[in-house]
């Protein structure tokens, strides 16, 4: 269903993504891992067409996504909803309105200006919030929620678009372990129950192993690993994270993660519990 052919992005002389090739036959939950600067976000942004590729192709269900323009391109962007590390909610707006913003692409400017939403959409938004376990917060301002709850609001907003693919760029990098788990479980549930494809950039090997069916490892813009979590051996991890990553078989990924990036780099905040 999704076919990525020699997808490349160069920023001047710097090749951020170098001829990435992969095929997804049926909806899967895929984790993309790699050091900072490996090209994970650039790859995700090209899939969503937020970033224009330098060369290569993206084919989805027989359509050349890279050739889409204007309205067709916007339609594609709503079919592959994006979730970000920093949630990107409107902080002072209530939760349900934030979720309803997921329908903006199919509403008139006037309705948008006056914040007019059809009842049917409001009910759907509440149902989605309920499914994610946060319906009780529907009337609160987004900023009043914990990080994990806010990320679930962002997932709800994405689901409002009824996307075929959910692209998540480090969705749990700003969350404490407990909230991170809830958010990853929500994404997993959406994948399993709705059959939506989920592609998530993750900065820990453990998370990718635990929640994903397939892991893609990037290094210096290239895909250096593409396989199941079980195939992700220490040797492979060293390929992805670099030979200077010194860790023992037993120490596993936590150590690699520490080597790879500091808390400051990933913008992790002080733990806040839901
Ligand atoms: N808009 C841009 N202009 C110039 N260079 C860019 C731009 N965006 C990314 N790059 C460069 O492309 C490379 C890949 O960046 P990218 O953000 O995709 O990496 P990443 O794997 O997502 O890293 P991180 O884990 O830190 O988020 C880096 O060398 C980065 O500096
Ligand atoms: Mg990134």
Short mmCIF file of C-alpha atoms and ligand atoms in Angstrom, two decimals:
data_model
loop_
_atom_site.label_atom_id
_atom_site.label_comp_id
_atom_site.label_asym_id
_atom_site.label_seq_id
_atom_site.Cartn_x
_atom_site.Cartn_y
_atom_site.Cartn_z
CA UNK A 1 0.00 0.00 0.00
CA UNK A 2 2.88 2.38 0.74
CA UNK A 3 5.95 2.35 -1.39
CA UNK A 4 8.90 4.69 -0.86
CA UNK A 5 11.35 4.73 -3.76
CA UNK A 6 14.81 6.30 -3.49
CA UNK A 7 13.37 9.15 -1.47
CA UNK A 8 16.05 11.79 -1.01
CA UNK A 9 16.23 15.20 0.63
CA UNK A 10 19.28 17.40 0.46
CA UNK A 11 19.64 20.68 2.33
CA UNK A 12 22.44 22.24 0.27
CA UNK A 13 25.37 19.88 0.48
CA UNK A 14 23.85 18.05 3.46
CA UNK A 15 21.90 14.94 2.44
CA UNK A 16 19.36 14.52 5.25
CA UNK A 17 17.65 11.47 3.71
CA UNK A 18 19.63 9.46 1.20
CA UNK A 19 17.69 7.25 -1.23
CA UNK A 20 15.33 5.72 1.33
CA UNK A 21 13.52 2.63 0.08
CA UNK A 22 10.84 0.68 1.88
CA UNK A 23 7.51 -0.96 1.20
CA UNK A 24 4.59 -1.42 3.59
CA UNK A 25 2.27 -4.15 2.32
CA UNK A 26 -0.48 -3.82 4.89
CA UNK A 27 -1.18 -1.50 7.82
CA UNK A 28 1.64 -1.91 10.28
CA UNK A 29 3.01 -0.14 13.32
CA UNK A 30 6.48 0.98 12.36
CA UNK A 31 9.11 2.61 14.54
CA UNK A 32 11.90 4.68 13.05
CA UNK A 33 14.99 4.91 15.20
CA UNK A 34 18.38 6.55 14.86
CA UNK A 35 20.67 9.14 16.37
CA UNK A 36 19.90 12.82 16.38
CA UNK A 37 20.31 14.15 12.83
CA UNK A 38 19.86 10.72 11.20
CA UNK A 39 17.01 12.07 9.07
CA UNK A 40 13.97 10.63 10.89
CA UNK A 41 11.91 13.84 10.98
CA UNK A 42 12.82 14.73 7.42
CA UNK A 43 11.63 11.32 6.23
CA UNK A 44 8.34 11.68 8.10
CA UNK A 45 7.81 15.22 6.85
CA UNK A 46 8.39 14.11 3.27
CA UNK A 47 5.78 11.37 3.66
CA UNK A 48 3.28 14.01 4.75
CA UNK A 49 4.58 16.43 2.08
CA UNK A 50 5.43 19.08 4.64
CA UNK A 51 8.94 18.88 3.20
CA UNK A 52 9.45 18.72 -0.54
CA UNK A 53 11.71 15.85 -1.56
CA UNK A 54 14.78 16.49 -3.71
CA UNK A 55 14.17 13.29 -5.64
CA UNK A 56 12.42 9.95 -5.34
CA UNK A 57 8.83 8.86 -5.08
CA UNK A 58 6.09 8.00 -2.60
CA UNK A 59 3.34 5.75 -3.92
CA UNK A 60 0.23 5.10 -1.83
CA UNK A 61 -2.44 2.70 -3.10
CA UNK A 62 -1.23 3.25 -6.64
CA UNK A 63 -1.18 7.07 -6.43
CA UNK A 64 2.04 8.99 -6.84
CA UNK A 65 1.80 11.13 -3.72
CA UNK A 66 4.87 13.15 -4.64
CA UNK A 67 3.08 14.43 -7.76
CA UNK A 68 -0.03 15.72 -5.93
CA UNK A 69 -0.72 19.44 -6.04
CA UNK A 70 -3.01 21.94 -4.28
CA UNK A 71 -6.30 20.33 -3.16
CA UNK A 72 -5.07 16.81 -3.85
CA UNK A 73 -1.98 17.47 -1.80
CA UNK A 74 -4.07 18.84 1.07
CA UNK A 75 -6.30 15.78 0.89
CA UNK A 76 -3.24 13.59 1.19
CA UNK A 77 -2.05 15.61 4.18
CA UNK A 78 -5.32 14.98 5.96
CA UNK A 79 -5.06 11.28 5.14
CA UNK A 80 -1.73 11.05 6.91
CA UNK A 81 -2.19 12.99 10.11
CA UNK A 82 0.88 14.19 11.92
CA UNK A 83 1.53 14.17 15.67
CA UNK A 84 4.40 16.12 17.16
CA UNK A 85 6.57 15.97 20.26
CA UNK A 86 5.18 19.29 21.53
CA UNK A 87 1.50 18.38 20.84
CA UNK A 88 0.86 21.62 18.85
CA UNK A 89 -2.48 22.29 20.51
CA UNK A 90 -4.00 25.74 21.01
CA UNK A 91 -3.26 26.00 24.77
CA UNK A 92 -6.03 28.42 25.74
CA UNK A 93 -8.71 26.68 23.70
CA UNK A 94 -10.84 23.94 25.23
CA UNK A 95 -10.04 20.33 24.50
CA UNK A 96 -13.03 19.54 22.33
CA UNK A 97 -12.44 22.61 20.10
CA UNK A 98 -8.83 21.54 19.70
CA UNK A 99 -10.04 18.13 18.55
CA UNK A 100 -12.60 19.69 16.19
CA UNK A 101 -9.77 21.53 14.51
CA UNK A 102 -8.97 18.19 12.94
CA UNK A 103 -11.93 18.82 10.63
CA UNK A 104 -10.76 22.26 9.48
CA UNK A 105 -9.68 21.04 6.09
CA UNK A 106 -13.27 20.26 5.17
CA UNK A 107 -15.00 23.31 6.65
CA UNK A 108 -15.78 26.73 5.25
CA UNK A 109 -13.78 29.78 6.29
CA UNK A 110 -16.88 31.38 7.75
CA UNK A 111 -17.75 28.39 9.92
CA UNK A 112 -14.14 28.31 11.06
CA UNK A 113 -14.10 32.03 11.91
CA UNK A 114 -17.13 31.72 14.14
CA UNK A 115 -16.07 28.39 15.58
CA UNK A 116 -19.25 26.75 14.31
CA UNK A 117 -19.11 23.00 14.38
CA UNK A 118 -21.89 20.63 13.33
CA UNK A 119 -23.39 18.67 16.23
CA UNK A 120 -22.46 15.47 14.55
CA UNK A 121 -18.77 16.47 14.62
CA UNK A 122 -19.00 17.48 18.27
CA UNK A 123 -20.43 14.06 19.16
CA UNK A 124 -17.72 12.33 17.19
CA UNK A 125 -15.04 14.40 18.93
CA UNK A 126 -16.43 13.41 22.34
CA UNK A 127 -16.57 9.75 21.29
CA UNK A 128 -12.94 9.84 20.23
CA UNK A 129 -11.92 11.53 23.48
CA UNK A 130 -13.86 8.88 25.35
CA UNK A 131 -12.06 6.15 23.47
CA UNK A 132 -8.76 7.69 24.51
CA UNK A 133 -9.93 7.90 28.12
CA UNK A 134 -10.01 11.71 28.36
CA UNK A 135 -13.65 12.65 27.67
CA UNK A 136 -14.00 14.04 31.19
CA UNK A 137 -11.52 16.79 30.23
CA UNK A 138 -13.42 17.85 27.09
CA UNK A 139 -14.44 21.27 28.43
CA UNK A 140 -11.08 22.16 29.99
CA UNK A 141 -8.49 24.33 28.37
CA UNK A 142 -5.82 22.23 26.72
CA UNK A 143 -3.10 23.88 28.83
CA UNK A 144 -4.75 22.57 32.01
CA UNK A 145 -3.99 18.97 31.03
CA UNK A 146 -0.88 16.91 31.71
CA UNK A 147 1.53 16.24 28.86
CA UNK A 148 0.23 12.72 28.35
CA UNK A 149 -3.36 13.94 28.25
CA UNK A 150 -2.42 16.71 25.81
CA UNK A 151 -0.77 14.21 23.51
CA UNK A 152 -3.94 12.12 23.59
CA UNK A 153 -5.87 15.25 22.60
CA UNK A 154 -3.48 15.61 19.67
CA UNK A 155 -4.14 11.97 18.74
CA UNK A 156 -7.88 12.63 18.98
CA UNK A 157 -7.49 15.64 16.68
CA UNK A 158 -5.62 13.42 14.23
CA UNK A 159 -8.38 10.77 14.39
CA UNK A 160 -11.00 13.42 13.59
CA UNK A 161 -9.42 13.49 10.12
CA UNK A 162 -10.04 9.75 9.82
CA UNK A 163 -6.50 9.30 8.50
CA UNK A 164 -5.15 6.18 6.82
CA UNK A 165 -1.74 6.83 8.27
CA UNK A 166 -0.69 8.41 11.53
CA UNK A 167 2.78 9.91 11.47
CA UNK A 168 4.17 10.62 14.90
CA UNK A 169 7.42 12.54 15.31
CA UNK A 170 8.81 11.60 18.72
CA UNK A 171 5.34 11.53 20.30
CA UNK A 172 6.62 10.60 23.74
CA UNK A 173 9.93 12.47 23.93
CA UNK A 174 8.46 15.12 26.24
CA UNK A 175 6.62 12.70 28.50
CA UNK A 176 7.49 10.87 31.69
CA UNK A 177 7.58 7.06 31.43
CA UNK A 178 4.03 6.55 32.67
CA UNK A 179 2.44 8.98 30.23
CA UNK A 180 4.72 7.72 27.48
CA UNK A 181 3.31 4.25 27.99
CA UNK A 182 -0.31 5.44 27.84
CA UNK A 183 0.33 7.37 24.63
CA UNK A 184 2.14 4.44 22.95
CA UNK A 185 -0.68 2.11 23.99
CA UNK A 186 -3.21 4.51 22.46
CA UNK A 187 -1.31 4.50 19.17
CA UNK A 188 -1.04 0.72 19.27
CA UNK A 189 -4.78 0.41 19.97
CA UNK A 190 -5.64 2.69 17.06
CA UNK A 191 -3.44 0.60 14.81
CA UNK A 192 -4.93 -2.71 15.94
CA UNK A 193 -8.60 -1.75 16.19
CA UNK A 194 -8.88 0.60 13.20
CA UNK A 195 -6.25 -0.98 11.00
CA UNK A 196 -4.49 2.34 10.53
CA UNK A 197 -0.85 2.47 9.65
CA UNK A 198 1.27 4.15 12.32
CA UNK A 199 4.80 5.36 11.65
CA UNK A 200 6.53 6.82 14.69
CA UNK A 201 9.97 8.29 15.16
CA UNK A 202 11.13 7.04 18.51
CA UNK A 203 14.27 7.83 20.38
CA UNK A 204 14.41 4.71 22.46
CA UNK A 205 15.07 1.25 21.18
CA UNK A 206 12.98 -0.23 23.99
CA UNK A 207 9.86 1.62 22.91
CA UNK A 208 10.30 0.58 19.29
CA UNK A 209 10.79 -3.03 20.38
CA UNK A 210 7.82 -3.07 22.69
CA UNK A 211 5.17 -1.46 20.51
CA UNK A 212 6.16 -1.87 16.88
CA UNK A 213 5.82 -4.76 14.43
CA UNK A 214 8.63 -3.40 12.36
CA UNK A 215 11.61 -1.19 13.03
CA UNK A 216 13.47 0.96 10.53
CA UNK A 217 16.90 2.14 11.63
CA UNK A 218 18.47 5.22 10.07
CA UNK A 219 22.02 6.42 10.15
CA UNK A 220 23.37 9.49 8.34
CA UNK A 221 20.27 9.69 6.17
CA UNK A 222 20.34 6.06 5.11
CA UNK A 223 18.15 3.16 6.12
CA UNK A 224 20.61 0.71 7.65
CA UNK A 225 18.08 -1.67 9.20
CA UNK A 226 14.56 -2.74 8.34
CA UNK A 227 13.16 -5.71 10.19
CA UNK A 228 11.27 -7.07 13.15
CA UNK A 229 12.08 -6.15 16.75
CA UNK A 230 13.45 -9.69 17.19
CA UNK A 231 16.01 -9.07 14.46
CA UNK A 232 17.23 -5.97 16.24
CA UNK A 233 20.32 -7.45 17.83
CA UNK A 234 23.07 -5.62 19.65
CA UNK A 235 25.20 -5.73 16.50
CA UNK A 236 22.42 -4.11 14.51
CA UNK A 237 21.91 -1.50 17.21
CA UNK A 238 25.60 -0.68 16.95
CA UNK A 239 25.19 -0.19 13.18
CA UNK A 240 22.36 2.21 13.78
CA UNK A 241 23.79 4.12 16.71
CA UNK A 242 27.44 4.00 15.71
CA UNK A 243 30.44 1.86 16.59
CA UNK A 244 31.35 4.23 19.41
CA UNK A 245 28.25 3.11 21.27
CA UNK A 246 29.80 0.89 23.90
CA UNK A 247 27.30 -1.32 25.63
CA UNK A 248 27.02 -4.92 26.63
CA UNK A 249 24.38 -7.38 25.53
CA UNK A 250 22.84 -7.21 28.97
CA UNK A 251 22.83 -3.44 29.27
CA UNK A 252 20.64 -3.11 26.16
CA UNK A 253 19.02 -0.03 24.87
CA UNK A 254 18.79 2.21 27.89
CA UNK A 255 22.51 2.63 27.70
CA UNK A 256 22.46 3.23 23.97
CA UNK A 257 19.77 5.79 24.47
CA UNK A 258 21.86 7.58 27.05
CA UNK A 259 24.81 7.54 24.70
CA UNK A 260 22.71 8.71 21.85
CA UNK A 261 21.01 11.70 23.35
CA UNK A 262 20.78 13.58 26.55
CA UNK A 263 17.51 14.60 28.16
CA UNK A 264 18.19 18.19 27.17
CA UNK A 265 18.51 17.21 23.52
CA UNK A 266 15.16 15.53 23.40
CA UNK A 267 13.57 18.37 25.37
CA UNK A 268 12.30 16.13 28.12
CA UNK A 269 10.47 17.96 30.84
CA UNK A 270 10.26 17.31 34.53
CA UNK A 271 7.96 14.35 35.08
CA UNK A 272 4.33 15.28 35.45
CA UNK A 273 1.85 12.62 36.30
CA UNK A 274 -1.69 12.45 35.02
N1 LIG B 1 15.08 22.83 7.38
C1 LIG B 1 16.34 22.36 7.36
N2 LIG B 1 17.32 23.08 6.79
C2 LIG B 1 18.59 22.61 6.76
N3 LIG B 1 18.99 21.43 7.26
C3 LIG B 1 18.04 20.68 7.84
C4 LIG B 1 16.67 21.10 7.93
N4 LIG B 1 15.96 20.13 8.56
C5 LIG B 1 16.84 19.16 8.86
N5 LIG B 1 18.08 19.47 8.43
C6 LIG B 1 19.29 18.64 8.57
O1 LIG B 1 18.98 17.35 8.07
C7 LIG B 1 19.56 16.35 8.88
C8 LIG B 1 18.49 15.41 9.40
O2 LIG B 1 17.65 16.13 10.28
P1 LIG B 1 16.36 15.51 10.96
O3 LIG B 1 15.71 16.59 11.72
O4 LIG B 1 15.58 14.81 9.92
O5 LIG B 1 17.00 14.43 11.92
P2 LIG B 1 16.31 13.58 13.08
O6 LIG B 1 16.75 12.18 12.88
O7 LIG B 1 14.87 13.85 13.11
O8 LIG B 1 17.02 14.16 14.37
P3 LIG B 1 16.42 14.33 15.87
O9 LIG B 1 16.47 12.96 16.47
O10 LIG B 1 17.36 15.27 16.51
O11 LIG B 1 15.04 14.87 15.75
C9 LIG B 1 20.33 17.07 9.97
O12 LIG B 1 21.68 17.16 9.56
C10 LIG B 1 19.69 18.43 10.01
O13 LIG B 1 20.59 19.38 10.43
MG1 LIG B 2 13.58 14.65 14.54
#
